[in-house]
Amino acid sequence: MPEVLTVRALVLSVVVLLAVVLLLPTVRAVVTQQAQLSDLRQELSEQQEQKAALENELARWDDRSYVIEQARTRLRFVMPGDTPWRTLDGDSVQEEEPEPGPVRTPREEQDEDTPWYTTLWDSLRIADSG
């Protein structure tokens, strides 16, 4: 009887080995295809998000106020009646550092009888100069 069990075990092991050899490429192909399918689904969702963003951008161009804003900012267009301002050689202007210490007004030496509007005007002039 032991020979029969070994022959049966040998036949069974050959059948299992043959099944593994035949099924292994199929299982590997299924796993590879599942990974590819997952990657393609991820790419599809990214493409759909990009499409939605582009459609949103396209829909914004139907709004007249958006078109006017883009023409003003990108192309520097000016509407009739607007006053355009352009700085010439703005990069060459160098800002001076203020001197440290207390700020002195020109009228500090005057007496306390100066009117409030004179003090206010001096304050505005000093703030504008610095």
PDB file of C-alpha atoms in Angstrom, residues 5-128:
ATOM      1  CA  LEU A   5       0.207   6.265  -1.820  1.00  0.00           C
ATOM      2  CA  THR A   6       3.486   7.449  -3.178  1.00  0.00           C
ATOM      3  CA  VAL A   7       2.346   6.954  -6.768  1.00  0.00           C
ATOM      4  CA  ARG A   8      -0.890   8.783  -5.965  1.00  0.00           C
ATOM      5  CA  ALA A   9       1.055  11.515  -4.225  1.00  0.00           C
ATOM      6  CA  LEU A  10       3.438  11.719  -7.174  1.00  0.00           C
ATOM      7  CA  VAL A  11       0.575  11.950  -9.679  1.00  0.00           C
ATOM      8  CA  LEU A  12      -1.213  14.498  -7.523  1.00  0.00           C
ATOM      9  CA  SER A  13       1.915  16.603  -7.174  1.00  0.00           C
ATOM     10  CA  VAL A  14       2.497  16.469 -10.950  1.00  0.00           C
ATOM     11  CA  VAL A  15      -1.098  17.543 -11.590  1.00  0.00           C
ATOM     12  CA  VAL A  16      -0.799  20.408  -9.080  1.00  0.00           C
ATOM     13  CA  LEU A  17       2.537  21.458 -10.543  1.00  0.00           C
ATOM     14  CA  LEU A  18       1.080  21.364 -14.054  1.00  0.00           C
ATOM     15  CA  ALA A  19      -1.897  23.455 -12.890  1.00  0.00           C
ATOM     16  CA  VAL A  20       0.419  25.981 -11.288  1.00  0.00           C
ATOM     17  CA  VAL A  21       2.567  26.183 -14.422  1.00  0.00           C
ATOM     18  CA  LEU A  22      -0.496  26.656 -16.614  1.00  0.00           C
ATOM     19  CA  LEU A  23      -2.295  29.098 -14.331  1.00  0.00           C
ATOM     20  CA  LEU A  24       0.672  31.209 -13.221  1.00  0.00           C
ATOM     21  CA  PRO A  25       0.944  33.269 -16.455  1.00  0.00           C
ATOM     22  CA  THR A  26      -2.820  33.794 -16.442  1.00  0.00           C
ATOM     23  CA  VAL A  27      -2.813  34.987 -12.831  1.00  0.00           C
ATOM     24  CA  ARG A  28       0.192  37.230 -13.513  1.00  0.00           C
ATOM     25  CA  ALA A  29      -1.607  38.719 -16.550  1.00  0.00           C
ATOM     26  CA  VAL A  30      -4.751  39.353 -14.485  1.00  0.00           C
ATOM     27  CA  VAL A  31      -2.761  41.111 -11.736  1.00  0.00           C
ATOM     28  CA  THR A  32      -0.877  43.212 -14.311  1.00  0.00           C
ATOM     29  CA  GLN A  33      -4.100  44.148 -16.064  1.00  0.00           C
ATOM     30  CA  GLN A  34      -5.720  45.109 -12.760  1.00  0.00           C
ATOM     31  CA  ALA A  35      -2.787  47.436 -12.000  1.00  0.00           C
ATOM     32  CA  GLN A  36      -3.018  48.953 -15.491  1.00  0.00           C
ATOM     33  CA  LEU A  37      -6.760  49.369 -15.109  1.00  0.00           C
ATOM     34  CA  SER A  38      -6.255  51.143 -11.780  1.00  0.00           C
ATOM     35  CA  ASP A  39      -3.663  53.474 -13.347  1.00  0.00           C
ATOM     36  CA  LEU A  40      -5.960  54.217 -16.281  1.00  0.00           C
ATOM     37  CA  ARG A  41      -8.863  54.989 -13.946  1.00  0.00           C
ATOM     38  CA  GLN A  42      -6.656  57.381 -11.991  1.00  0.00           C
ATOM     39  CA  GLU A  43      -5.525  59.053 -15.227  1.00  0.00           C
ATOM     40  CA  LEU A  44      -9.144  59.270 -16.400  1.00  0.00           C
ATOM     41  CA  SER A  45     -10.225  60.997 -13.179  1.00  0.00           C
ATOM     42  CA  GLU A  46      -7.339  63.484 -13.509  1.00  0.00           C
ATOM     43  CA  GLN A  47      -8.299  64.175 -17.125  1.00  0.00           C
ATOM     44  CA  GLN A  48     -11.927  64.702 -16.116  1.00  0.00           C
ATOM     45  CA  GLU A  49     -10.864  67.187 -13.431  1.00  0.00           C
ATOM     46  CA  GLN A  50      -8.717  69.029 -15.977  1.00  0.00           C
ATOM     47  CA  LYS A  51     -11.608  69.047 -18.450  1.00  0.00           C
ATOM     48  CA  ALA A  52     -13.943  70.484 -15.809  1.00  0.00           C
ATOM     49  CA  ALA A  53     -11.413  73.211 -14.964  1.00  0.00           C
ATOM     50  CA  LEU A  54     -10.996  74.104 -18.640  1.00  0.00           C
ATOM     51  CA  GLU A  55     -14.758  74.179 -19.191  1.00  0.00           C
ATOM     52  CA  ASN A  56     -15.072  76.447 -16.148  1.00  0.00           C
ATOM     53  CA  GLU A  57     -12.400  78.757 -17.599  1.00  0.00           C
ATOM     54  CA  LEU A  58     -14.191  78.748 -20.953  1.00  0.00           C
ATOM     55  CA  ALA A  59     -17.500  79.592 -19.286  1.00  0.00           C
ATOM     56  CA  ARG A  60     -15.882  82.535 -17.490  1.00  0.00           C
ATOM     57  CA  TRP A  61     -15.013  84.070 -20.866  1.00  0.00           C
ATOM     58  CA  ASP A  62     -18.755  84.370 -21.616  1.00  0.00           C
ATOM     59  CA  ASP A  63     -19.009  86.962 -18.825  1.00  0.00           C
ATOM     60  CA  ARG A  64     -18.458  90.472 -20.200  1.00  0.00           C
ATOM     61  CA  SER A  65     -17.006  91.834 -16.947  1.00  0.00           C
ATOM     62  CA  TYR A  66     -14.397  89.025 -16.873  1.00  0.00           C
ATOM     63  CA  VAL A  67     -13.382  89.815 -20.456  1.00  0.00           C
ATOM     64  CA  ILE A  68     -13.039  93.514 -19.596  1.00  0.00           C
ATOM     65  CA  GLU A  69     -10.969  92.699 -16.518  1.00  0.00           C
ATOM     66  CA  GLN A  70      -8.658  90.428 -18.522  1.00  0.00           C
ATOM     67  CA  ALA A  71      -8.264  93.074 -21.231  1.00  0.00           C
ATOM     68  CA  ARG A  72      -7.322  95.638 -18.598  1.00  0.00           C
ATOM     69  CA  THR A  73      -4.858  93.461 -16.713  1.00  0.00           C
ATOM     70  CA  ARG A  74      -3.289  91.366 -19.476  1.00  0.00           C
ATOM     71  CA  LEU A  75      -3.394  93.800 -22.382  1.00  0.00           C
ATOM     72  CA  ARG A  76      -3.470  97.059 -20.399  1.00  0.00           C
ATOM     73  CA  PHE A  77      -6.545  98.305 -22.252  1.00  0.00           C
ATOM     74  CA  VAL A  78      -8.241 101.475 -21.013  1.00  0.00           C
ATOM     75  CA  MET A  79     -11.956 102.161 -21.204  1.00  0.00           C
ATOM     76  CA  PRO A  80     -13.127 105.441 -22.752  1.00  0.00           C
ATOM     77  CA  GLY A  81     -13.130 108.152 -20.109  1.00  0.00           C
ATOM     78  CA  ASP A  82     -10.526 106.460 -17.915  1.00  0.00           C
ATOM     79  CA  THR A  83      -7.270 108.232 -17.150  1.00  0.00           C
ATOM     80  CA  PRO A  84      -4.317 105.898 -17.707  1.00  0.00           C
ATOM     81  CA  TRP A  85      -1.295 106.253 -15.438  1.00  0.00           C
ATOM     82  CA  ARG A  86       2.069 104.857 -16.414  1.00  0.00           C
ATOM     83  CA  THR A  87       5.284 105.160 -14.475  1.00  0.00           C
ATOM     84  CA  LEU A  88       8.332 105.847 -16.559  1.00  0.00           C
ATOM     85  CA  ASP A  89      11.492 104.082 -15.512  1.00  0.00           C
ATOM     86  CA  GLY A  90      10.013 103.022 -12.177  1.00  0.00           C
ATOM     87  CA  ASP A  91      12.910 100.678 -11.472  1.00  0.00           C
ATOM     88  CA  SER A  92      15.424 103.507 -11.216  1.00  0.00           C
ATOM     89  CA  VAL A  93      13.649 105.170  -8.286  1.00  0.00           C
ATOM     90  CA  GLN A  94      15.469 104.379  -5.060  1.00  0.00           C
ATOM     91  CA  GLU A  95      13.756 104.749  -1.751  1.00  0.00           C
ATOM     92  CA  GLU A  96      15.639 106.558   0.983  1.00  0.00           C
ATOM     93  CA  GLU A  97      15.748 105.043   4.423  1.00  0.00           C
ATOM     94  CA  PRO A  98      14.298 107.331   7.117  1.00  0.00           C
ATOM     95  CA  GLU A  99      16.711 108.553   9.727  1.00  0.00           C
ATOM     96  CA  PRO A 100      16.233 106.938  13.126  1.00  0.00           C
ATOM     97  CA  GLY A 101      15.035 109.072  15.982  1.00  0.00           C
ATOM     98  CA  PRO A 102      11.985 111.109  16.918  1.00  0.00           C
ATOM     99  CA  VAL A 103      10.083 112.912  14.193  1.00  0.00           C
ATOM    100  CA  ARG A 104      10.212 116.676  14.611  1.00  0.00           C
ATOM    101  CA  THR A 105       7.598 118.953  13.177  1.00  0.00           C
ATOM    102  CA  PRO A 106       8.592 122.351  11.833  1.00  0.00           C
ATOM    103  CA  ARG A 107       6.208 124.033  14.204  1.00  0.00           C
ATOM    104  CA  GLU A 108       7.363 122.344  17.399  1.00  0.00           C
ATOM    105  CA  GLU A 109       9.247 125.453  18.339  1.00  0.00           C
ATOM    106  CA  GLN A 110       6.076 127.568  18.125  1.00  0.00           C
ATOM    107  CA  ASP A 111       3.801 128.153  21.040  1.00  0.00           C
ATOM    108  CA  GLU A 112       0.646 126.245  21.903  1.00  0.00           C
ATOM    109  CA  ASP A 113      -1.617 128.861  20.318  1.00  0.00           C
ATOM    110  CA  THR A 114      -1.393 127.418  16.819  1.00  0.00           C
ATOM    111  CA  PRO A 115      -4.773 126.413  15.347  1.00  0.00           C
ATOM    112  CA  TRP A 116      -5.608 122.731  15.053  1.00  0.00           C
ATOM    113  CA  TYR A 117      -5.854 122.807  11.257  1.00  0.00           C
ATOM    114  CA  THR A 118      -2.292 124.092  10.998  1.00  0.00           C
ATOM    115  CA  THR A 119      -1.078 121.207  13.138  1.00  0.00           C
ATOM    116  CA  LEU A 120      -3.122 118.787  11.041  1.00  0.00           C
ATOM    117  CA  TRP A 121      -1.728 120.215   7.796  1.00  0.00           C
ATOM    118  CA  ASP A 122       1.846 119.971   9.098  1.00  0.00           C
ATOM    119  CA  SER A 123       1.213 116.378  10.147  1.00  0.00           C
ATOM    120  CA  LEU A 124      -0.117 115.470   6.690  1.00  0.00           C
ATOM    121  CA  ARG A 125       2.795 117.181   4.970  1.00  0.00           C
ATOM    122  CA  ILE A 126       5.341 115.342   7.135  1.00  0.00           C
ATOM    123  CA  ALA A 127       3.598 111.998   6.605  1.00  0.00           C
ATOM    124  CA  ASP A 128       3.537 112.565   2.848  1.00  0.00           C
TER     125      ASP A 128
END
